[in-house]
Coordinates of C-alpha atoms and ligand atoms in Angstrom, one line a residue:
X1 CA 82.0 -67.1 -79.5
X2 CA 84.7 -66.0 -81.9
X3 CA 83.3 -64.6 -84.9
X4 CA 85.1 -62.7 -88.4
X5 CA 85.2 -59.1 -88.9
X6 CA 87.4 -56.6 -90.4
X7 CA 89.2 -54.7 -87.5
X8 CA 91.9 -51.7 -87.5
X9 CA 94.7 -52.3 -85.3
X10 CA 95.6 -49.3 -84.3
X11 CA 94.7 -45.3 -85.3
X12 CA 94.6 -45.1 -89.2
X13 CA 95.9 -48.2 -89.6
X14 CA 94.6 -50.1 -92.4
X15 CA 91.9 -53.1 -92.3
X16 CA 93.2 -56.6 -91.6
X17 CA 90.7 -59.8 -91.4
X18 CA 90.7 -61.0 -88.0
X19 CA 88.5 -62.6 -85.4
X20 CA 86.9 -60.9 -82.3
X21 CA 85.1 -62.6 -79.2
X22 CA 81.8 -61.5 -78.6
X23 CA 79.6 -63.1 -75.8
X24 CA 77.8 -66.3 -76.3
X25 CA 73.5 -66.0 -77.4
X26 CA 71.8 -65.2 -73.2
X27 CA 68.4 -65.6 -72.6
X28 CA 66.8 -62.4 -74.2
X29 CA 69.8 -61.5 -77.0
X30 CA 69.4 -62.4 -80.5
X31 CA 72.3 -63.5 -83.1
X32 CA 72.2 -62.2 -86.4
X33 CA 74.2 -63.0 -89.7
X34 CA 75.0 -59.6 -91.0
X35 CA 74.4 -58.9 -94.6
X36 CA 75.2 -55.2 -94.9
X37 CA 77.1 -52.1 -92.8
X38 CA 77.0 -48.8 -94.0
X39 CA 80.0 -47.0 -93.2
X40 CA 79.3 -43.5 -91.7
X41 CA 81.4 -40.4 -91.3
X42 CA 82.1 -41.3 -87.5
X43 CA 83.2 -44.1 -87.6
X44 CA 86.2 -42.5 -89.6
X45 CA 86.2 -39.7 -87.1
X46 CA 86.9 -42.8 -84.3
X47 CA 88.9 -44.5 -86.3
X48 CA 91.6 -42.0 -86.8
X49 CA 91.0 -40.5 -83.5
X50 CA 89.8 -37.5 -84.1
X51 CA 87.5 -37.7 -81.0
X52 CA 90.4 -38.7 -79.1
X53 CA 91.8 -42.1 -78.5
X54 CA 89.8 -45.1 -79.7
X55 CA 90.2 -48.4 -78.1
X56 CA 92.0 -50.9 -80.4
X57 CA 91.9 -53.3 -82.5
X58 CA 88.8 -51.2 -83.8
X59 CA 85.6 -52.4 -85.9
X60 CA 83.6 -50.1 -86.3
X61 CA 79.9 -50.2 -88.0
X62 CA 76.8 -49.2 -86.7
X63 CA 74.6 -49.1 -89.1
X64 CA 73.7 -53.0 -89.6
X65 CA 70.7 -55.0 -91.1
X66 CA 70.7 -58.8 -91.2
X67 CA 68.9 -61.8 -90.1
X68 CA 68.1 -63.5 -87.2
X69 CA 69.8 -66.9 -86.7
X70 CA 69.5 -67.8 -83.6
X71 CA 67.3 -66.7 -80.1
X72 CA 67.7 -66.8 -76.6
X73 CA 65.0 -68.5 -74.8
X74 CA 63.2 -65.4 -73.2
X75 CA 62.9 -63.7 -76.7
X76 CA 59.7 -62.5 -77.5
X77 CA 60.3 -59.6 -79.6
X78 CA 61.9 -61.8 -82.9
X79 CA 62.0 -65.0 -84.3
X80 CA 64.7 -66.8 -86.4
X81 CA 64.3 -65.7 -89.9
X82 CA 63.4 -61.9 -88.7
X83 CA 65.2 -59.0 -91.1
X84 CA 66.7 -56.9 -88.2
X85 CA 68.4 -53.6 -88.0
X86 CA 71.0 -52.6 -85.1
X87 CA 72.1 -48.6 -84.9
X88 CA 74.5 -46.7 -82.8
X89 CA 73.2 -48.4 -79.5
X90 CA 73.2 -51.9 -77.9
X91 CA 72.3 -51.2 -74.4
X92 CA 71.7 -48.5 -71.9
X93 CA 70.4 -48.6 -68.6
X94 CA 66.3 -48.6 -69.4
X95 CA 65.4 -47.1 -65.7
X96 CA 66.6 -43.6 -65.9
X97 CA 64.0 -40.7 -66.9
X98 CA 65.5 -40.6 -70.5
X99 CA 65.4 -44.0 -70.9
X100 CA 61.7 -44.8 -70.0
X101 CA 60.9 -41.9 -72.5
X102 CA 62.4 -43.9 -75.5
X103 CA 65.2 -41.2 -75.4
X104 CA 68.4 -43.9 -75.0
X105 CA 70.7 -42.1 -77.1
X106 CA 70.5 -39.5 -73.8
X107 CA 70.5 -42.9 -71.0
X108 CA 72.0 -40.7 -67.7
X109 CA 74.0 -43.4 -67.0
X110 CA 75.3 -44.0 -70.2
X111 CA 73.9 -46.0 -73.2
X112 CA 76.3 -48.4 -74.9
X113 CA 77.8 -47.7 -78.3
X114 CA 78.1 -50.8 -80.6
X115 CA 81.4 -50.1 -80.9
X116 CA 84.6 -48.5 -79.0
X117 CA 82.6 -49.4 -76.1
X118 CA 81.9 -52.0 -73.0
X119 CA 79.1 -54.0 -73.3
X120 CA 77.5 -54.9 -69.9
X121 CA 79.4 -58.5 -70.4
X122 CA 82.4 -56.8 -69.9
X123 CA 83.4 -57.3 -73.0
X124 CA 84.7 -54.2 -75.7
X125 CA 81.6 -53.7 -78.3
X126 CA 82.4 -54.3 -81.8
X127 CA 80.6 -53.1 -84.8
X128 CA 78.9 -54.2 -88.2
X129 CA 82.0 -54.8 -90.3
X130 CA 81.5 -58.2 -89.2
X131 CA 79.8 -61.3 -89.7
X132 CA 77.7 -61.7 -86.9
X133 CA 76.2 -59.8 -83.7
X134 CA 74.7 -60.8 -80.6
X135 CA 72.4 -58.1 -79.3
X136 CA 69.7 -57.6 -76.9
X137 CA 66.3 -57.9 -78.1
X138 CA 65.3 -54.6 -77.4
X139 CA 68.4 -52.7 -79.8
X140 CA 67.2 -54.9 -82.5
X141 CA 64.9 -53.0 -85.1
X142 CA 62.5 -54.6 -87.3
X143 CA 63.3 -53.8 -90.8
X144 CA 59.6 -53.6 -93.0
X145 CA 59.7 -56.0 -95.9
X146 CA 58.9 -52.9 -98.5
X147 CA 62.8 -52.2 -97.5
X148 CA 66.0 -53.9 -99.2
X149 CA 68.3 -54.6 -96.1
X150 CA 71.4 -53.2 -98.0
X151 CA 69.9 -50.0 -98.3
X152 CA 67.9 -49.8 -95.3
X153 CA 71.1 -50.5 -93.1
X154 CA 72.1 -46.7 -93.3
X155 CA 68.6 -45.9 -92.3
X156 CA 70.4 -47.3 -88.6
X157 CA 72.1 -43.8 -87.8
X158 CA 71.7 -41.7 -91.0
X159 CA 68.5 -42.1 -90.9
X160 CA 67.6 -41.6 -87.7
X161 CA 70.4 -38.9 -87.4
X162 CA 68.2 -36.4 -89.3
X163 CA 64.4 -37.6 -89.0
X164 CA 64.8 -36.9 -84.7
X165 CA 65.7 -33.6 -85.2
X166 CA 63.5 -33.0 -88.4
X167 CA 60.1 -34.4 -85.9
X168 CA 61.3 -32.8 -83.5
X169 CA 61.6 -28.8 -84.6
X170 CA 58.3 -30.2 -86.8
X171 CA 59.8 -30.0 -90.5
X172 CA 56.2 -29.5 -91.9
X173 CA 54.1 -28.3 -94.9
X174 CA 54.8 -24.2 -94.8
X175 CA 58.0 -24.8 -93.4
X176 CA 61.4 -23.6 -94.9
X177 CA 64.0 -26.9 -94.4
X178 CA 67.9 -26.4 -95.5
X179 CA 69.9 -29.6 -95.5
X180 CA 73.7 -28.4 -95.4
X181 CA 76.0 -31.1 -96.8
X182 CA 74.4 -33.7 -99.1
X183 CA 76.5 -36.5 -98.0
X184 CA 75.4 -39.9 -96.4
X185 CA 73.2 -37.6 -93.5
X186 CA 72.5 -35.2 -95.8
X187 CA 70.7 -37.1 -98.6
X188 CA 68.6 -38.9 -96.4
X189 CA 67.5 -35.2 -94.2
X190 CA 66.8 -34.4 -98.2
X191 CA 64.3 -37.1 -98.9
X192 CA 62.4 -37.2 -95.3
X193 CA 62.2 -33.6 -95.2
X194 CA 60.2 -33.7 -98.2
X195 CA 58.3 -36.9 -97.1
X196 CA 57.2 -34.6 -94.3
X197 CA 56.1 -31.8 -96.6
X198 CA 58.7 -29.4 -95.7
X199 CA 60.3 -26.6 -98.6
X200 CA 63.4 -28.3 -98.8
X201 CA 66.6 -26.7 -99.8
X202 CA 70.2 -28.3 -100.0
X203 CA 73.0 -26.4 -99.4
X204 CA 76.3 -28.0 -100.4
X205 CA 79.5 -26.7 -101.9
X206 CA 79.6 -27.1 -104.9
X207 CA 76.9 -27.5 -108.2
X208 CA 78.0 -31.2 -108.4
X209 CA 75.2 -32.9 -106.8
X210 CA 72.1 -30.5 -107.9
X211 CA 71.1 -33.0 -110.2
X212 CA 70.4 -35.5 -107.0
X213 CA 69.5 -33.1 -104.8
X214 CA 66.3 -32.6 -107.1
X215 CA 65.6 -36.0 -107.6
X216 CA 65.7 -36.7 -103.6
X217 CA 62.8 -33.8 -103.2
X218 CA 65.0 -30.3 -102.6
X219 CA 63.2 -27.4 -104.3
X220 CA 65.9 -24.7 -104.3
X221 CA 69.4 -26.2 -104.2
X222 CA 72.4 -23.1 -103.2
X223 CA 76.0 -23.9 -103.7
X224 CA 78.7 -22.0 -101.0
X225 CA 81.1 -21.9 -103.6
X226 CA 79.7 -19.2 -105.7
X227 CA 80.0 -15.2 -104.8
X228 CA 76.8 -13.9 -102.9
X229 CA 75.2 -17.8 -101.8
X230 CA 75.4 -16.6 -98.0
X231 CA 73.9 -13.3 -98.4
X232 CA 71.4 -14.0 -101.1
X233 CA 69.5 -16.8 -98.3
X234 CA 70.0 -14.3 -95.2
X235 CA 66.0 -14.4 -93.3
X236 CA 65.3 -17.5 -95.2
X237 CA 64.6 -20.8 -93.2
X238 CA 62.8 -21.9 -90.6
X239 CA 65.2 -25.0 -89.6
X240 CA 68.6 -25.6 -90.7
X241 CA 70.0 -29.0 -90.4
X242 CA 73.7 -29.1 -90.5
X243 CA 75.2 -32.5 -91.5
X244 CA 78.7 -31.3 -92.4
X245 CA 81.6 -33.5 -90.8
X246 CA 83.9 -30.1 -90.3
X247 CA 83.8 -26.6 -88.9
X248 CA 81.7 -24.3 -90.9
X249 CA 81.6 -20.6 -90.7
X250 CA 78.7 -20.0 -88.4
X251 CA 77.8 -16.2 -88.5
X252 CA 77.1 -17.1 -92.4
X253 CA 74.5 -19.8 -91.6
X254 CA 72.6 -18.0 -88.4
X255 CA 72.0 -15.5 -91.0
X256 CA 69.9 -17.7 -92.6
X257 CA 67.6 -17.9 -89.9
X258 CA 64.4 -16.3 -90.2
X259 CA 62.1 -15.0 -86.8
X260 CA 62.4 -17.8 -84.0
X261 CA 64.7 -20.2 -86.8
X262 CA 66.4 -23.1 -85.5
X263 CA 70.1 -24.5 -86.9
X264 CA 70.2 -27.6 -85.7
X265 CA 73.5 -29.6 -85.5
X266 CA 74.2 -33.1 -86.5
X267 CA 77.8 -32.8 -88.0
X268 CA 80.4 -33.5 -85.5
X269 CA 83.5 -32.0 -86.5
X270 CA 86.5 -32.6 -84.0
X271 CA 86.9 -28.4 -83.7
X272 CA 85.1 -26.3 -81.8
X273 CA 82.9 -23.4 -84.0
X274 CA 82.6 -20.1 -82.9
X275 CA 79.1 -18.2 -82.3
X276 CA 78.8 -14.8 -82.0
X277 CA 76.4 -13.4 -79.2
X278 CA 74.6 -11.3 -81.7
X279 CA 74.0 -13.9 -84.7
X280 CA 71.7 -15.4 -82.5
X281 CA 70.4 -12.6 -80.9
X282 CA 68.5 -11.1 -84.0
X283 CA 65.4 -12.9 -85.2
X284 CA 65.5 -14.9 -81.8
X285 CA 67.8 -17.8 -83.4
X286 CA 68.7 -20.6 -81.8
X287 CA 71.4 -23.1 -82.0
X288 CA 71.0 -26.6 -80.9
X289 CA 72.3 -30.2 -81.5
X290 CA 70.6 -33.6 -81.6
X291 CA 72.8 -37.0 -81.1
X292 CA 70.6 -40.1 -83.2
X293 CA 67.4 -41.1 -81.7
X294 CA 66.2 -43.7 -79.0
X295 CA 64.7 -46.9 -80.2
X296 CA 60.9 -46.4 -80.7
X297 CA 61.8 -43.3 -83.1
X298 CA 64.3 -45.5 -84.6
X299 CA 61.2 -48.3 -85.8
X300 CA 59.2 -45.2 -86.3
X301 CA 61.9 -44.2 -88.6
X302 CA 62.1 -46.9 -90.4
X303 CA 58.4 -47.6 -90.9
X304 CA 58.2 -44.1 -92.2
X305 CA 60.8 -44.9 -95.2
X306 CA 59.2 -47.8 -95.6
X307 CA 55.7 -46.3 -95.9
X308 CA 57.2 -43.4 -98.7
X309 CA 59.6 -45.3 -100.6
X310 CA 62.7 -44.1 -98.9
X311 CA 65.8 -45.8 -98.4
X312 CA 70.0 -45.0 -99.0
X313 CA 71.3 -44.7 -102.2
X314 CA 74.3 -46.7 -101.9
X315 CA 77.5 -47.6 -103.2
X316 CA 78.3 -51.6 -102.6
X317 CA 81.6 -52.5 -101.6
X318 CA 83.4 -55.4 -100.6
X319 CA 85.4 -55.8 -97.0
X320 CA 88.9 -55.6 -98.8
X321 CA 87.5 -52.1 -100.1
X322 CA 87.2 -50.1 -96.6
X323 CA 90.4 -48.4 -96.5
X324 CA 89.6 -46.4 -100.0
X325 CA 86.4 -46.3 -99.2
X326 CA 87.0 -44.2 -95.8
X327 CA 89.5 -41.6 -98.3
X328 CA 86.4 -41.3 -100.5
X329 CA 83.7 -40.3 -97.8
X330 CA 86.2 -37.8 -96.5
X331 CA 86.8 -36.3 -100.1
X332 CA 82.8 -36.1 -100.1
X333 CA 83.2 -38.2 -103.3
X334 CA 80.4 -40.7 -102.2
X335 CA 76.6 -41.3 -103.9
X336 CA 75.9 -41.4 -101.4
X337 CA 76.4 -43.9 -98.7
X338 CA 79.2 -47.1 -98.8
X339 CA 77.3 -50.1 -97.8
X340 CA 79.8 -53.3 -97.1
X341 CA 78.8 -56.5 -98.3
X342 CA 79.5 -58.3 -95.4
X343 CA 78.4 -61.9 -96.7
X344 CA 82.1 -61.5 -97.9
X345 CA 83.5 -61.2 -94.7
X346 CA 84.1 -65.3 -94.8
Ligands
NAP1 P1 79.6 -37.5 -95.2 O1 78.9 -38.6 -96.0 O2 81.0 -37.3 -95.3 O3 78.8 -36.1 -95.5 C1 79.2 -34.9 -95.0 C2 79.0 -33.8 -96.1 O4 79.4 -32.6 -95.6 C3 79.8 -34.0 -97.4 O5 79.2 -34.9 -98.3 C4 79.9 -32.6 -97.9 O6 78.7 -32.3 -98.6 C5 79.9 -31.8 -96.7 N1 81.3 -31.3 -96.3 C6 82.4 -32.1 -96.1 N2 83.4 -31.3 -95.8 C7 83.0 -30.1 -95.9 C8 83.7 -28.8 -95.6 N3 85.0 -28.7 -95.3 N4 82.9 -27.7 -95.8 C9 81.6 -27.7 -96.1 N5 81.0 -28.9 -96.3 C10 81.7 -30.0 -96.2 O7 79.3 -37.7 -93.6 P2 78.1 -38.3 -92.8 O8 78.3 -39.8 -92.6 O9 76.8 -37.8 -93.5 O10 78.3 -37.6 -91.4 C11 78.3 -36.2 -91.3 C12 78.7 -35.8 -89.9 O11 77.7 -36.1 -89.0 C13 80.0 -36.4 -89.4 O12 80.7 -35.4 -88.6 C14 79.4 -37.5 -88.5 O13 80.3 -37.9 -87.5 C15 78.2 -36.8 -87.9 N6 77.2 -37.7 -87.3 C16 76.6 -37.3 -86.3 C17 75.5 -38.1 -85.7 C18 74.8 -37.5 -84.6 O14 74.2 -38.3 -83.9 N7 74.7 -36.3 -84.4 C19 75.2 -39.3 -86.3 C20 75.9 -39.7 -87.4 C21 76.9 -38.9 -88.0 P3 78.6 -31.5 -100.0 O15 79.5 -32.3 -101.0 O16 77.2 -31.5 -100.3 O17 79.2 -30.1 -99.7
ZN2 ZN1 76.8 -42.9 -87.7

């Protein structure tokens, strides 16, 4: 079926209006009208190739809520009319150790992306800046009533982007939680953080976004721009989650770490960062990295927000507004996540 988006032809090229082919509704996918796509840092990084080459013409999206128009006949998991959310995944292999864990986003032999990927139709995946999807049942999330779908769709990888890694290393009451960079990842680690009773700091670089930083639940709130900041928090958290989309001096963060402290890293800059042997060495640090999160921690995700009142604070944005929007997330000038209306895409 052909079906509208808003695709880039080529690396940094801008948006044009077009039509892509995605396969017609099977037996157990479901077709959605999308209302809303968040834009997220990586699909910039794809877009301008900054991961190496991207396969073209390009729509990204992966953070998508919408509603269910249409089901195949061996659905059993959503009915027409069901608010559903679709993240960074729309397939993987579901046998593999990972996969029967819930852990998809790690399938061993390879989950598919949404977009800048083949689907198992053969066909390339393309993302949410679009009008409509067809997905497999089992990628599509329920979205809870208590949740606005426009600002639940960045729950789909920001979200679950920090709240993995945050359940995993057990961001708890008693525990010491810096978020560094409060941008679309970062302001959502902020508010779950809290939501799981963690001491939550924010680390960001400059004083601009205190204000917010407070209101999403951060307690102590450090800017890198000002003299001393790196030595005043050496020994001083427990888990570090590092959201920032470039390199970042890492002997200044480890630092931070107290006894048996974790930095965990989510930010996925296109340069490689240098650790020295002996930053983790003292107070038995660790350094580790966490990619999204399968699907049961993805409902589990959103049922948590649901259940504490969290969701994205977005900015809405029409599909003619991508390009400037994509300049603005990169110049961190974003409060804090662009959400496309894609009922415009018509
Ligand atoms: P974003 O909205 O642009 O937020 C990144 C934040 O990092 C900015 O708001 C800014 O925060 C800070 N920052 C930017 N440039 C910086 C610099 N040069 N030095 C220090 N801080 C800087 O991006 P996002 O959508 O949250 O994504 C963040 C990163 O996570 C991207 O690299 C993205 O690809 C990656 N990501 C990874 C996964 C995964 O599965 N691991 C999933 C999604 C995204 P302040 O203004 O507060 O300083
Ligand atoms: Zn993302």
């Amino acid at each position: 079926m052909d079906v509208l988006a808003y695709a880039s032809p080529a690396a940094k090229a801008p948006f044009e209006r077009t039509t892509v082919q995605r396969r017609d509704v099977g037996p157990r996918d479901v077709l959605l009208d999308i209302k809303a796509a968040g834009i997220c840092h990586s699909d910039i990084h794809t877009g301008r190739d900054e991961w190496g080459p991207a396969t073209y013409p390009l729509v990204p999206g992966h953070e998508i809520a919408g509603i269910i128009t249409e089901v195949g006949s061996e659905v059993t998991r959503h009915r027409v009319g069901d608010r559903v959310g679709i993240g960074c995944l729309v397939d993987s292999c579901r046998t593999c150790e990972h996969c029967e864990r819930g852990l998809e986003q790690y399938c061993l032999n390879g989950a598919v992306g949404t977009y800048n990927s083949t689907g198992k139709d053969g066909l390339p995946t393309y993302g949410g800046y679009s009008a409509q999807l067809v997905v497999d049942q089992d990628f599509a999330l329920t979205i809870p009533d208590a949740l606005e779908l426009d600002a639940a769709a960045p729950l789909l990888c920001a979200g679950i982007t920090v709240y993995s890694p945050l359940n995993h290393w057990q961001a708890s009451p008693g525990k010491q939680v810096a978020i560094v960079g409060m941008g679309g990842l970062g302001h959502m680690g902020v508010q779950i953080a809290r939501a799981m009773g963690a001491e939550v700091s924010v680390i960001s670089q400059t004083r601009s976004k205190e204000e917010d930083g407070r209101r999403f639940g951060a307690e102590h709130y450090y800017a890198t721009s000002e003299d001393g900041t790196y030595k005043r928090l050496r020994n001083r958290f427990d888990l570090i989650i590092n959201t920032v989309s470039a390199t970042l001096p890492m002997r200044s963060y480890l630092s931070m770490l107290r006894l048996d402290g974790t930095m965990v890293n989510v930010g996925a800059p296109s340069e490689p960062m240098e650790v020295p042997a002996f930053s983790l060495m003292g107070n038995r640090r660790s350094w580790a990295g966490s990619s999204i999160g399968g699907i049961p921690e993805t409902q589990e995700m959103l049922d948590f927000c649901a259940l504490h009142g969290i969701a994205a604070v977005i900015e809405k944005i029409g599909p003619d507004q991508i390009d400037e929007a994509w300049d603005r997330v990169v110049a961190s000038d974003v409060r804090y996540r662009f959400v496309i209306d894609t009922t415009q895409i018509t």
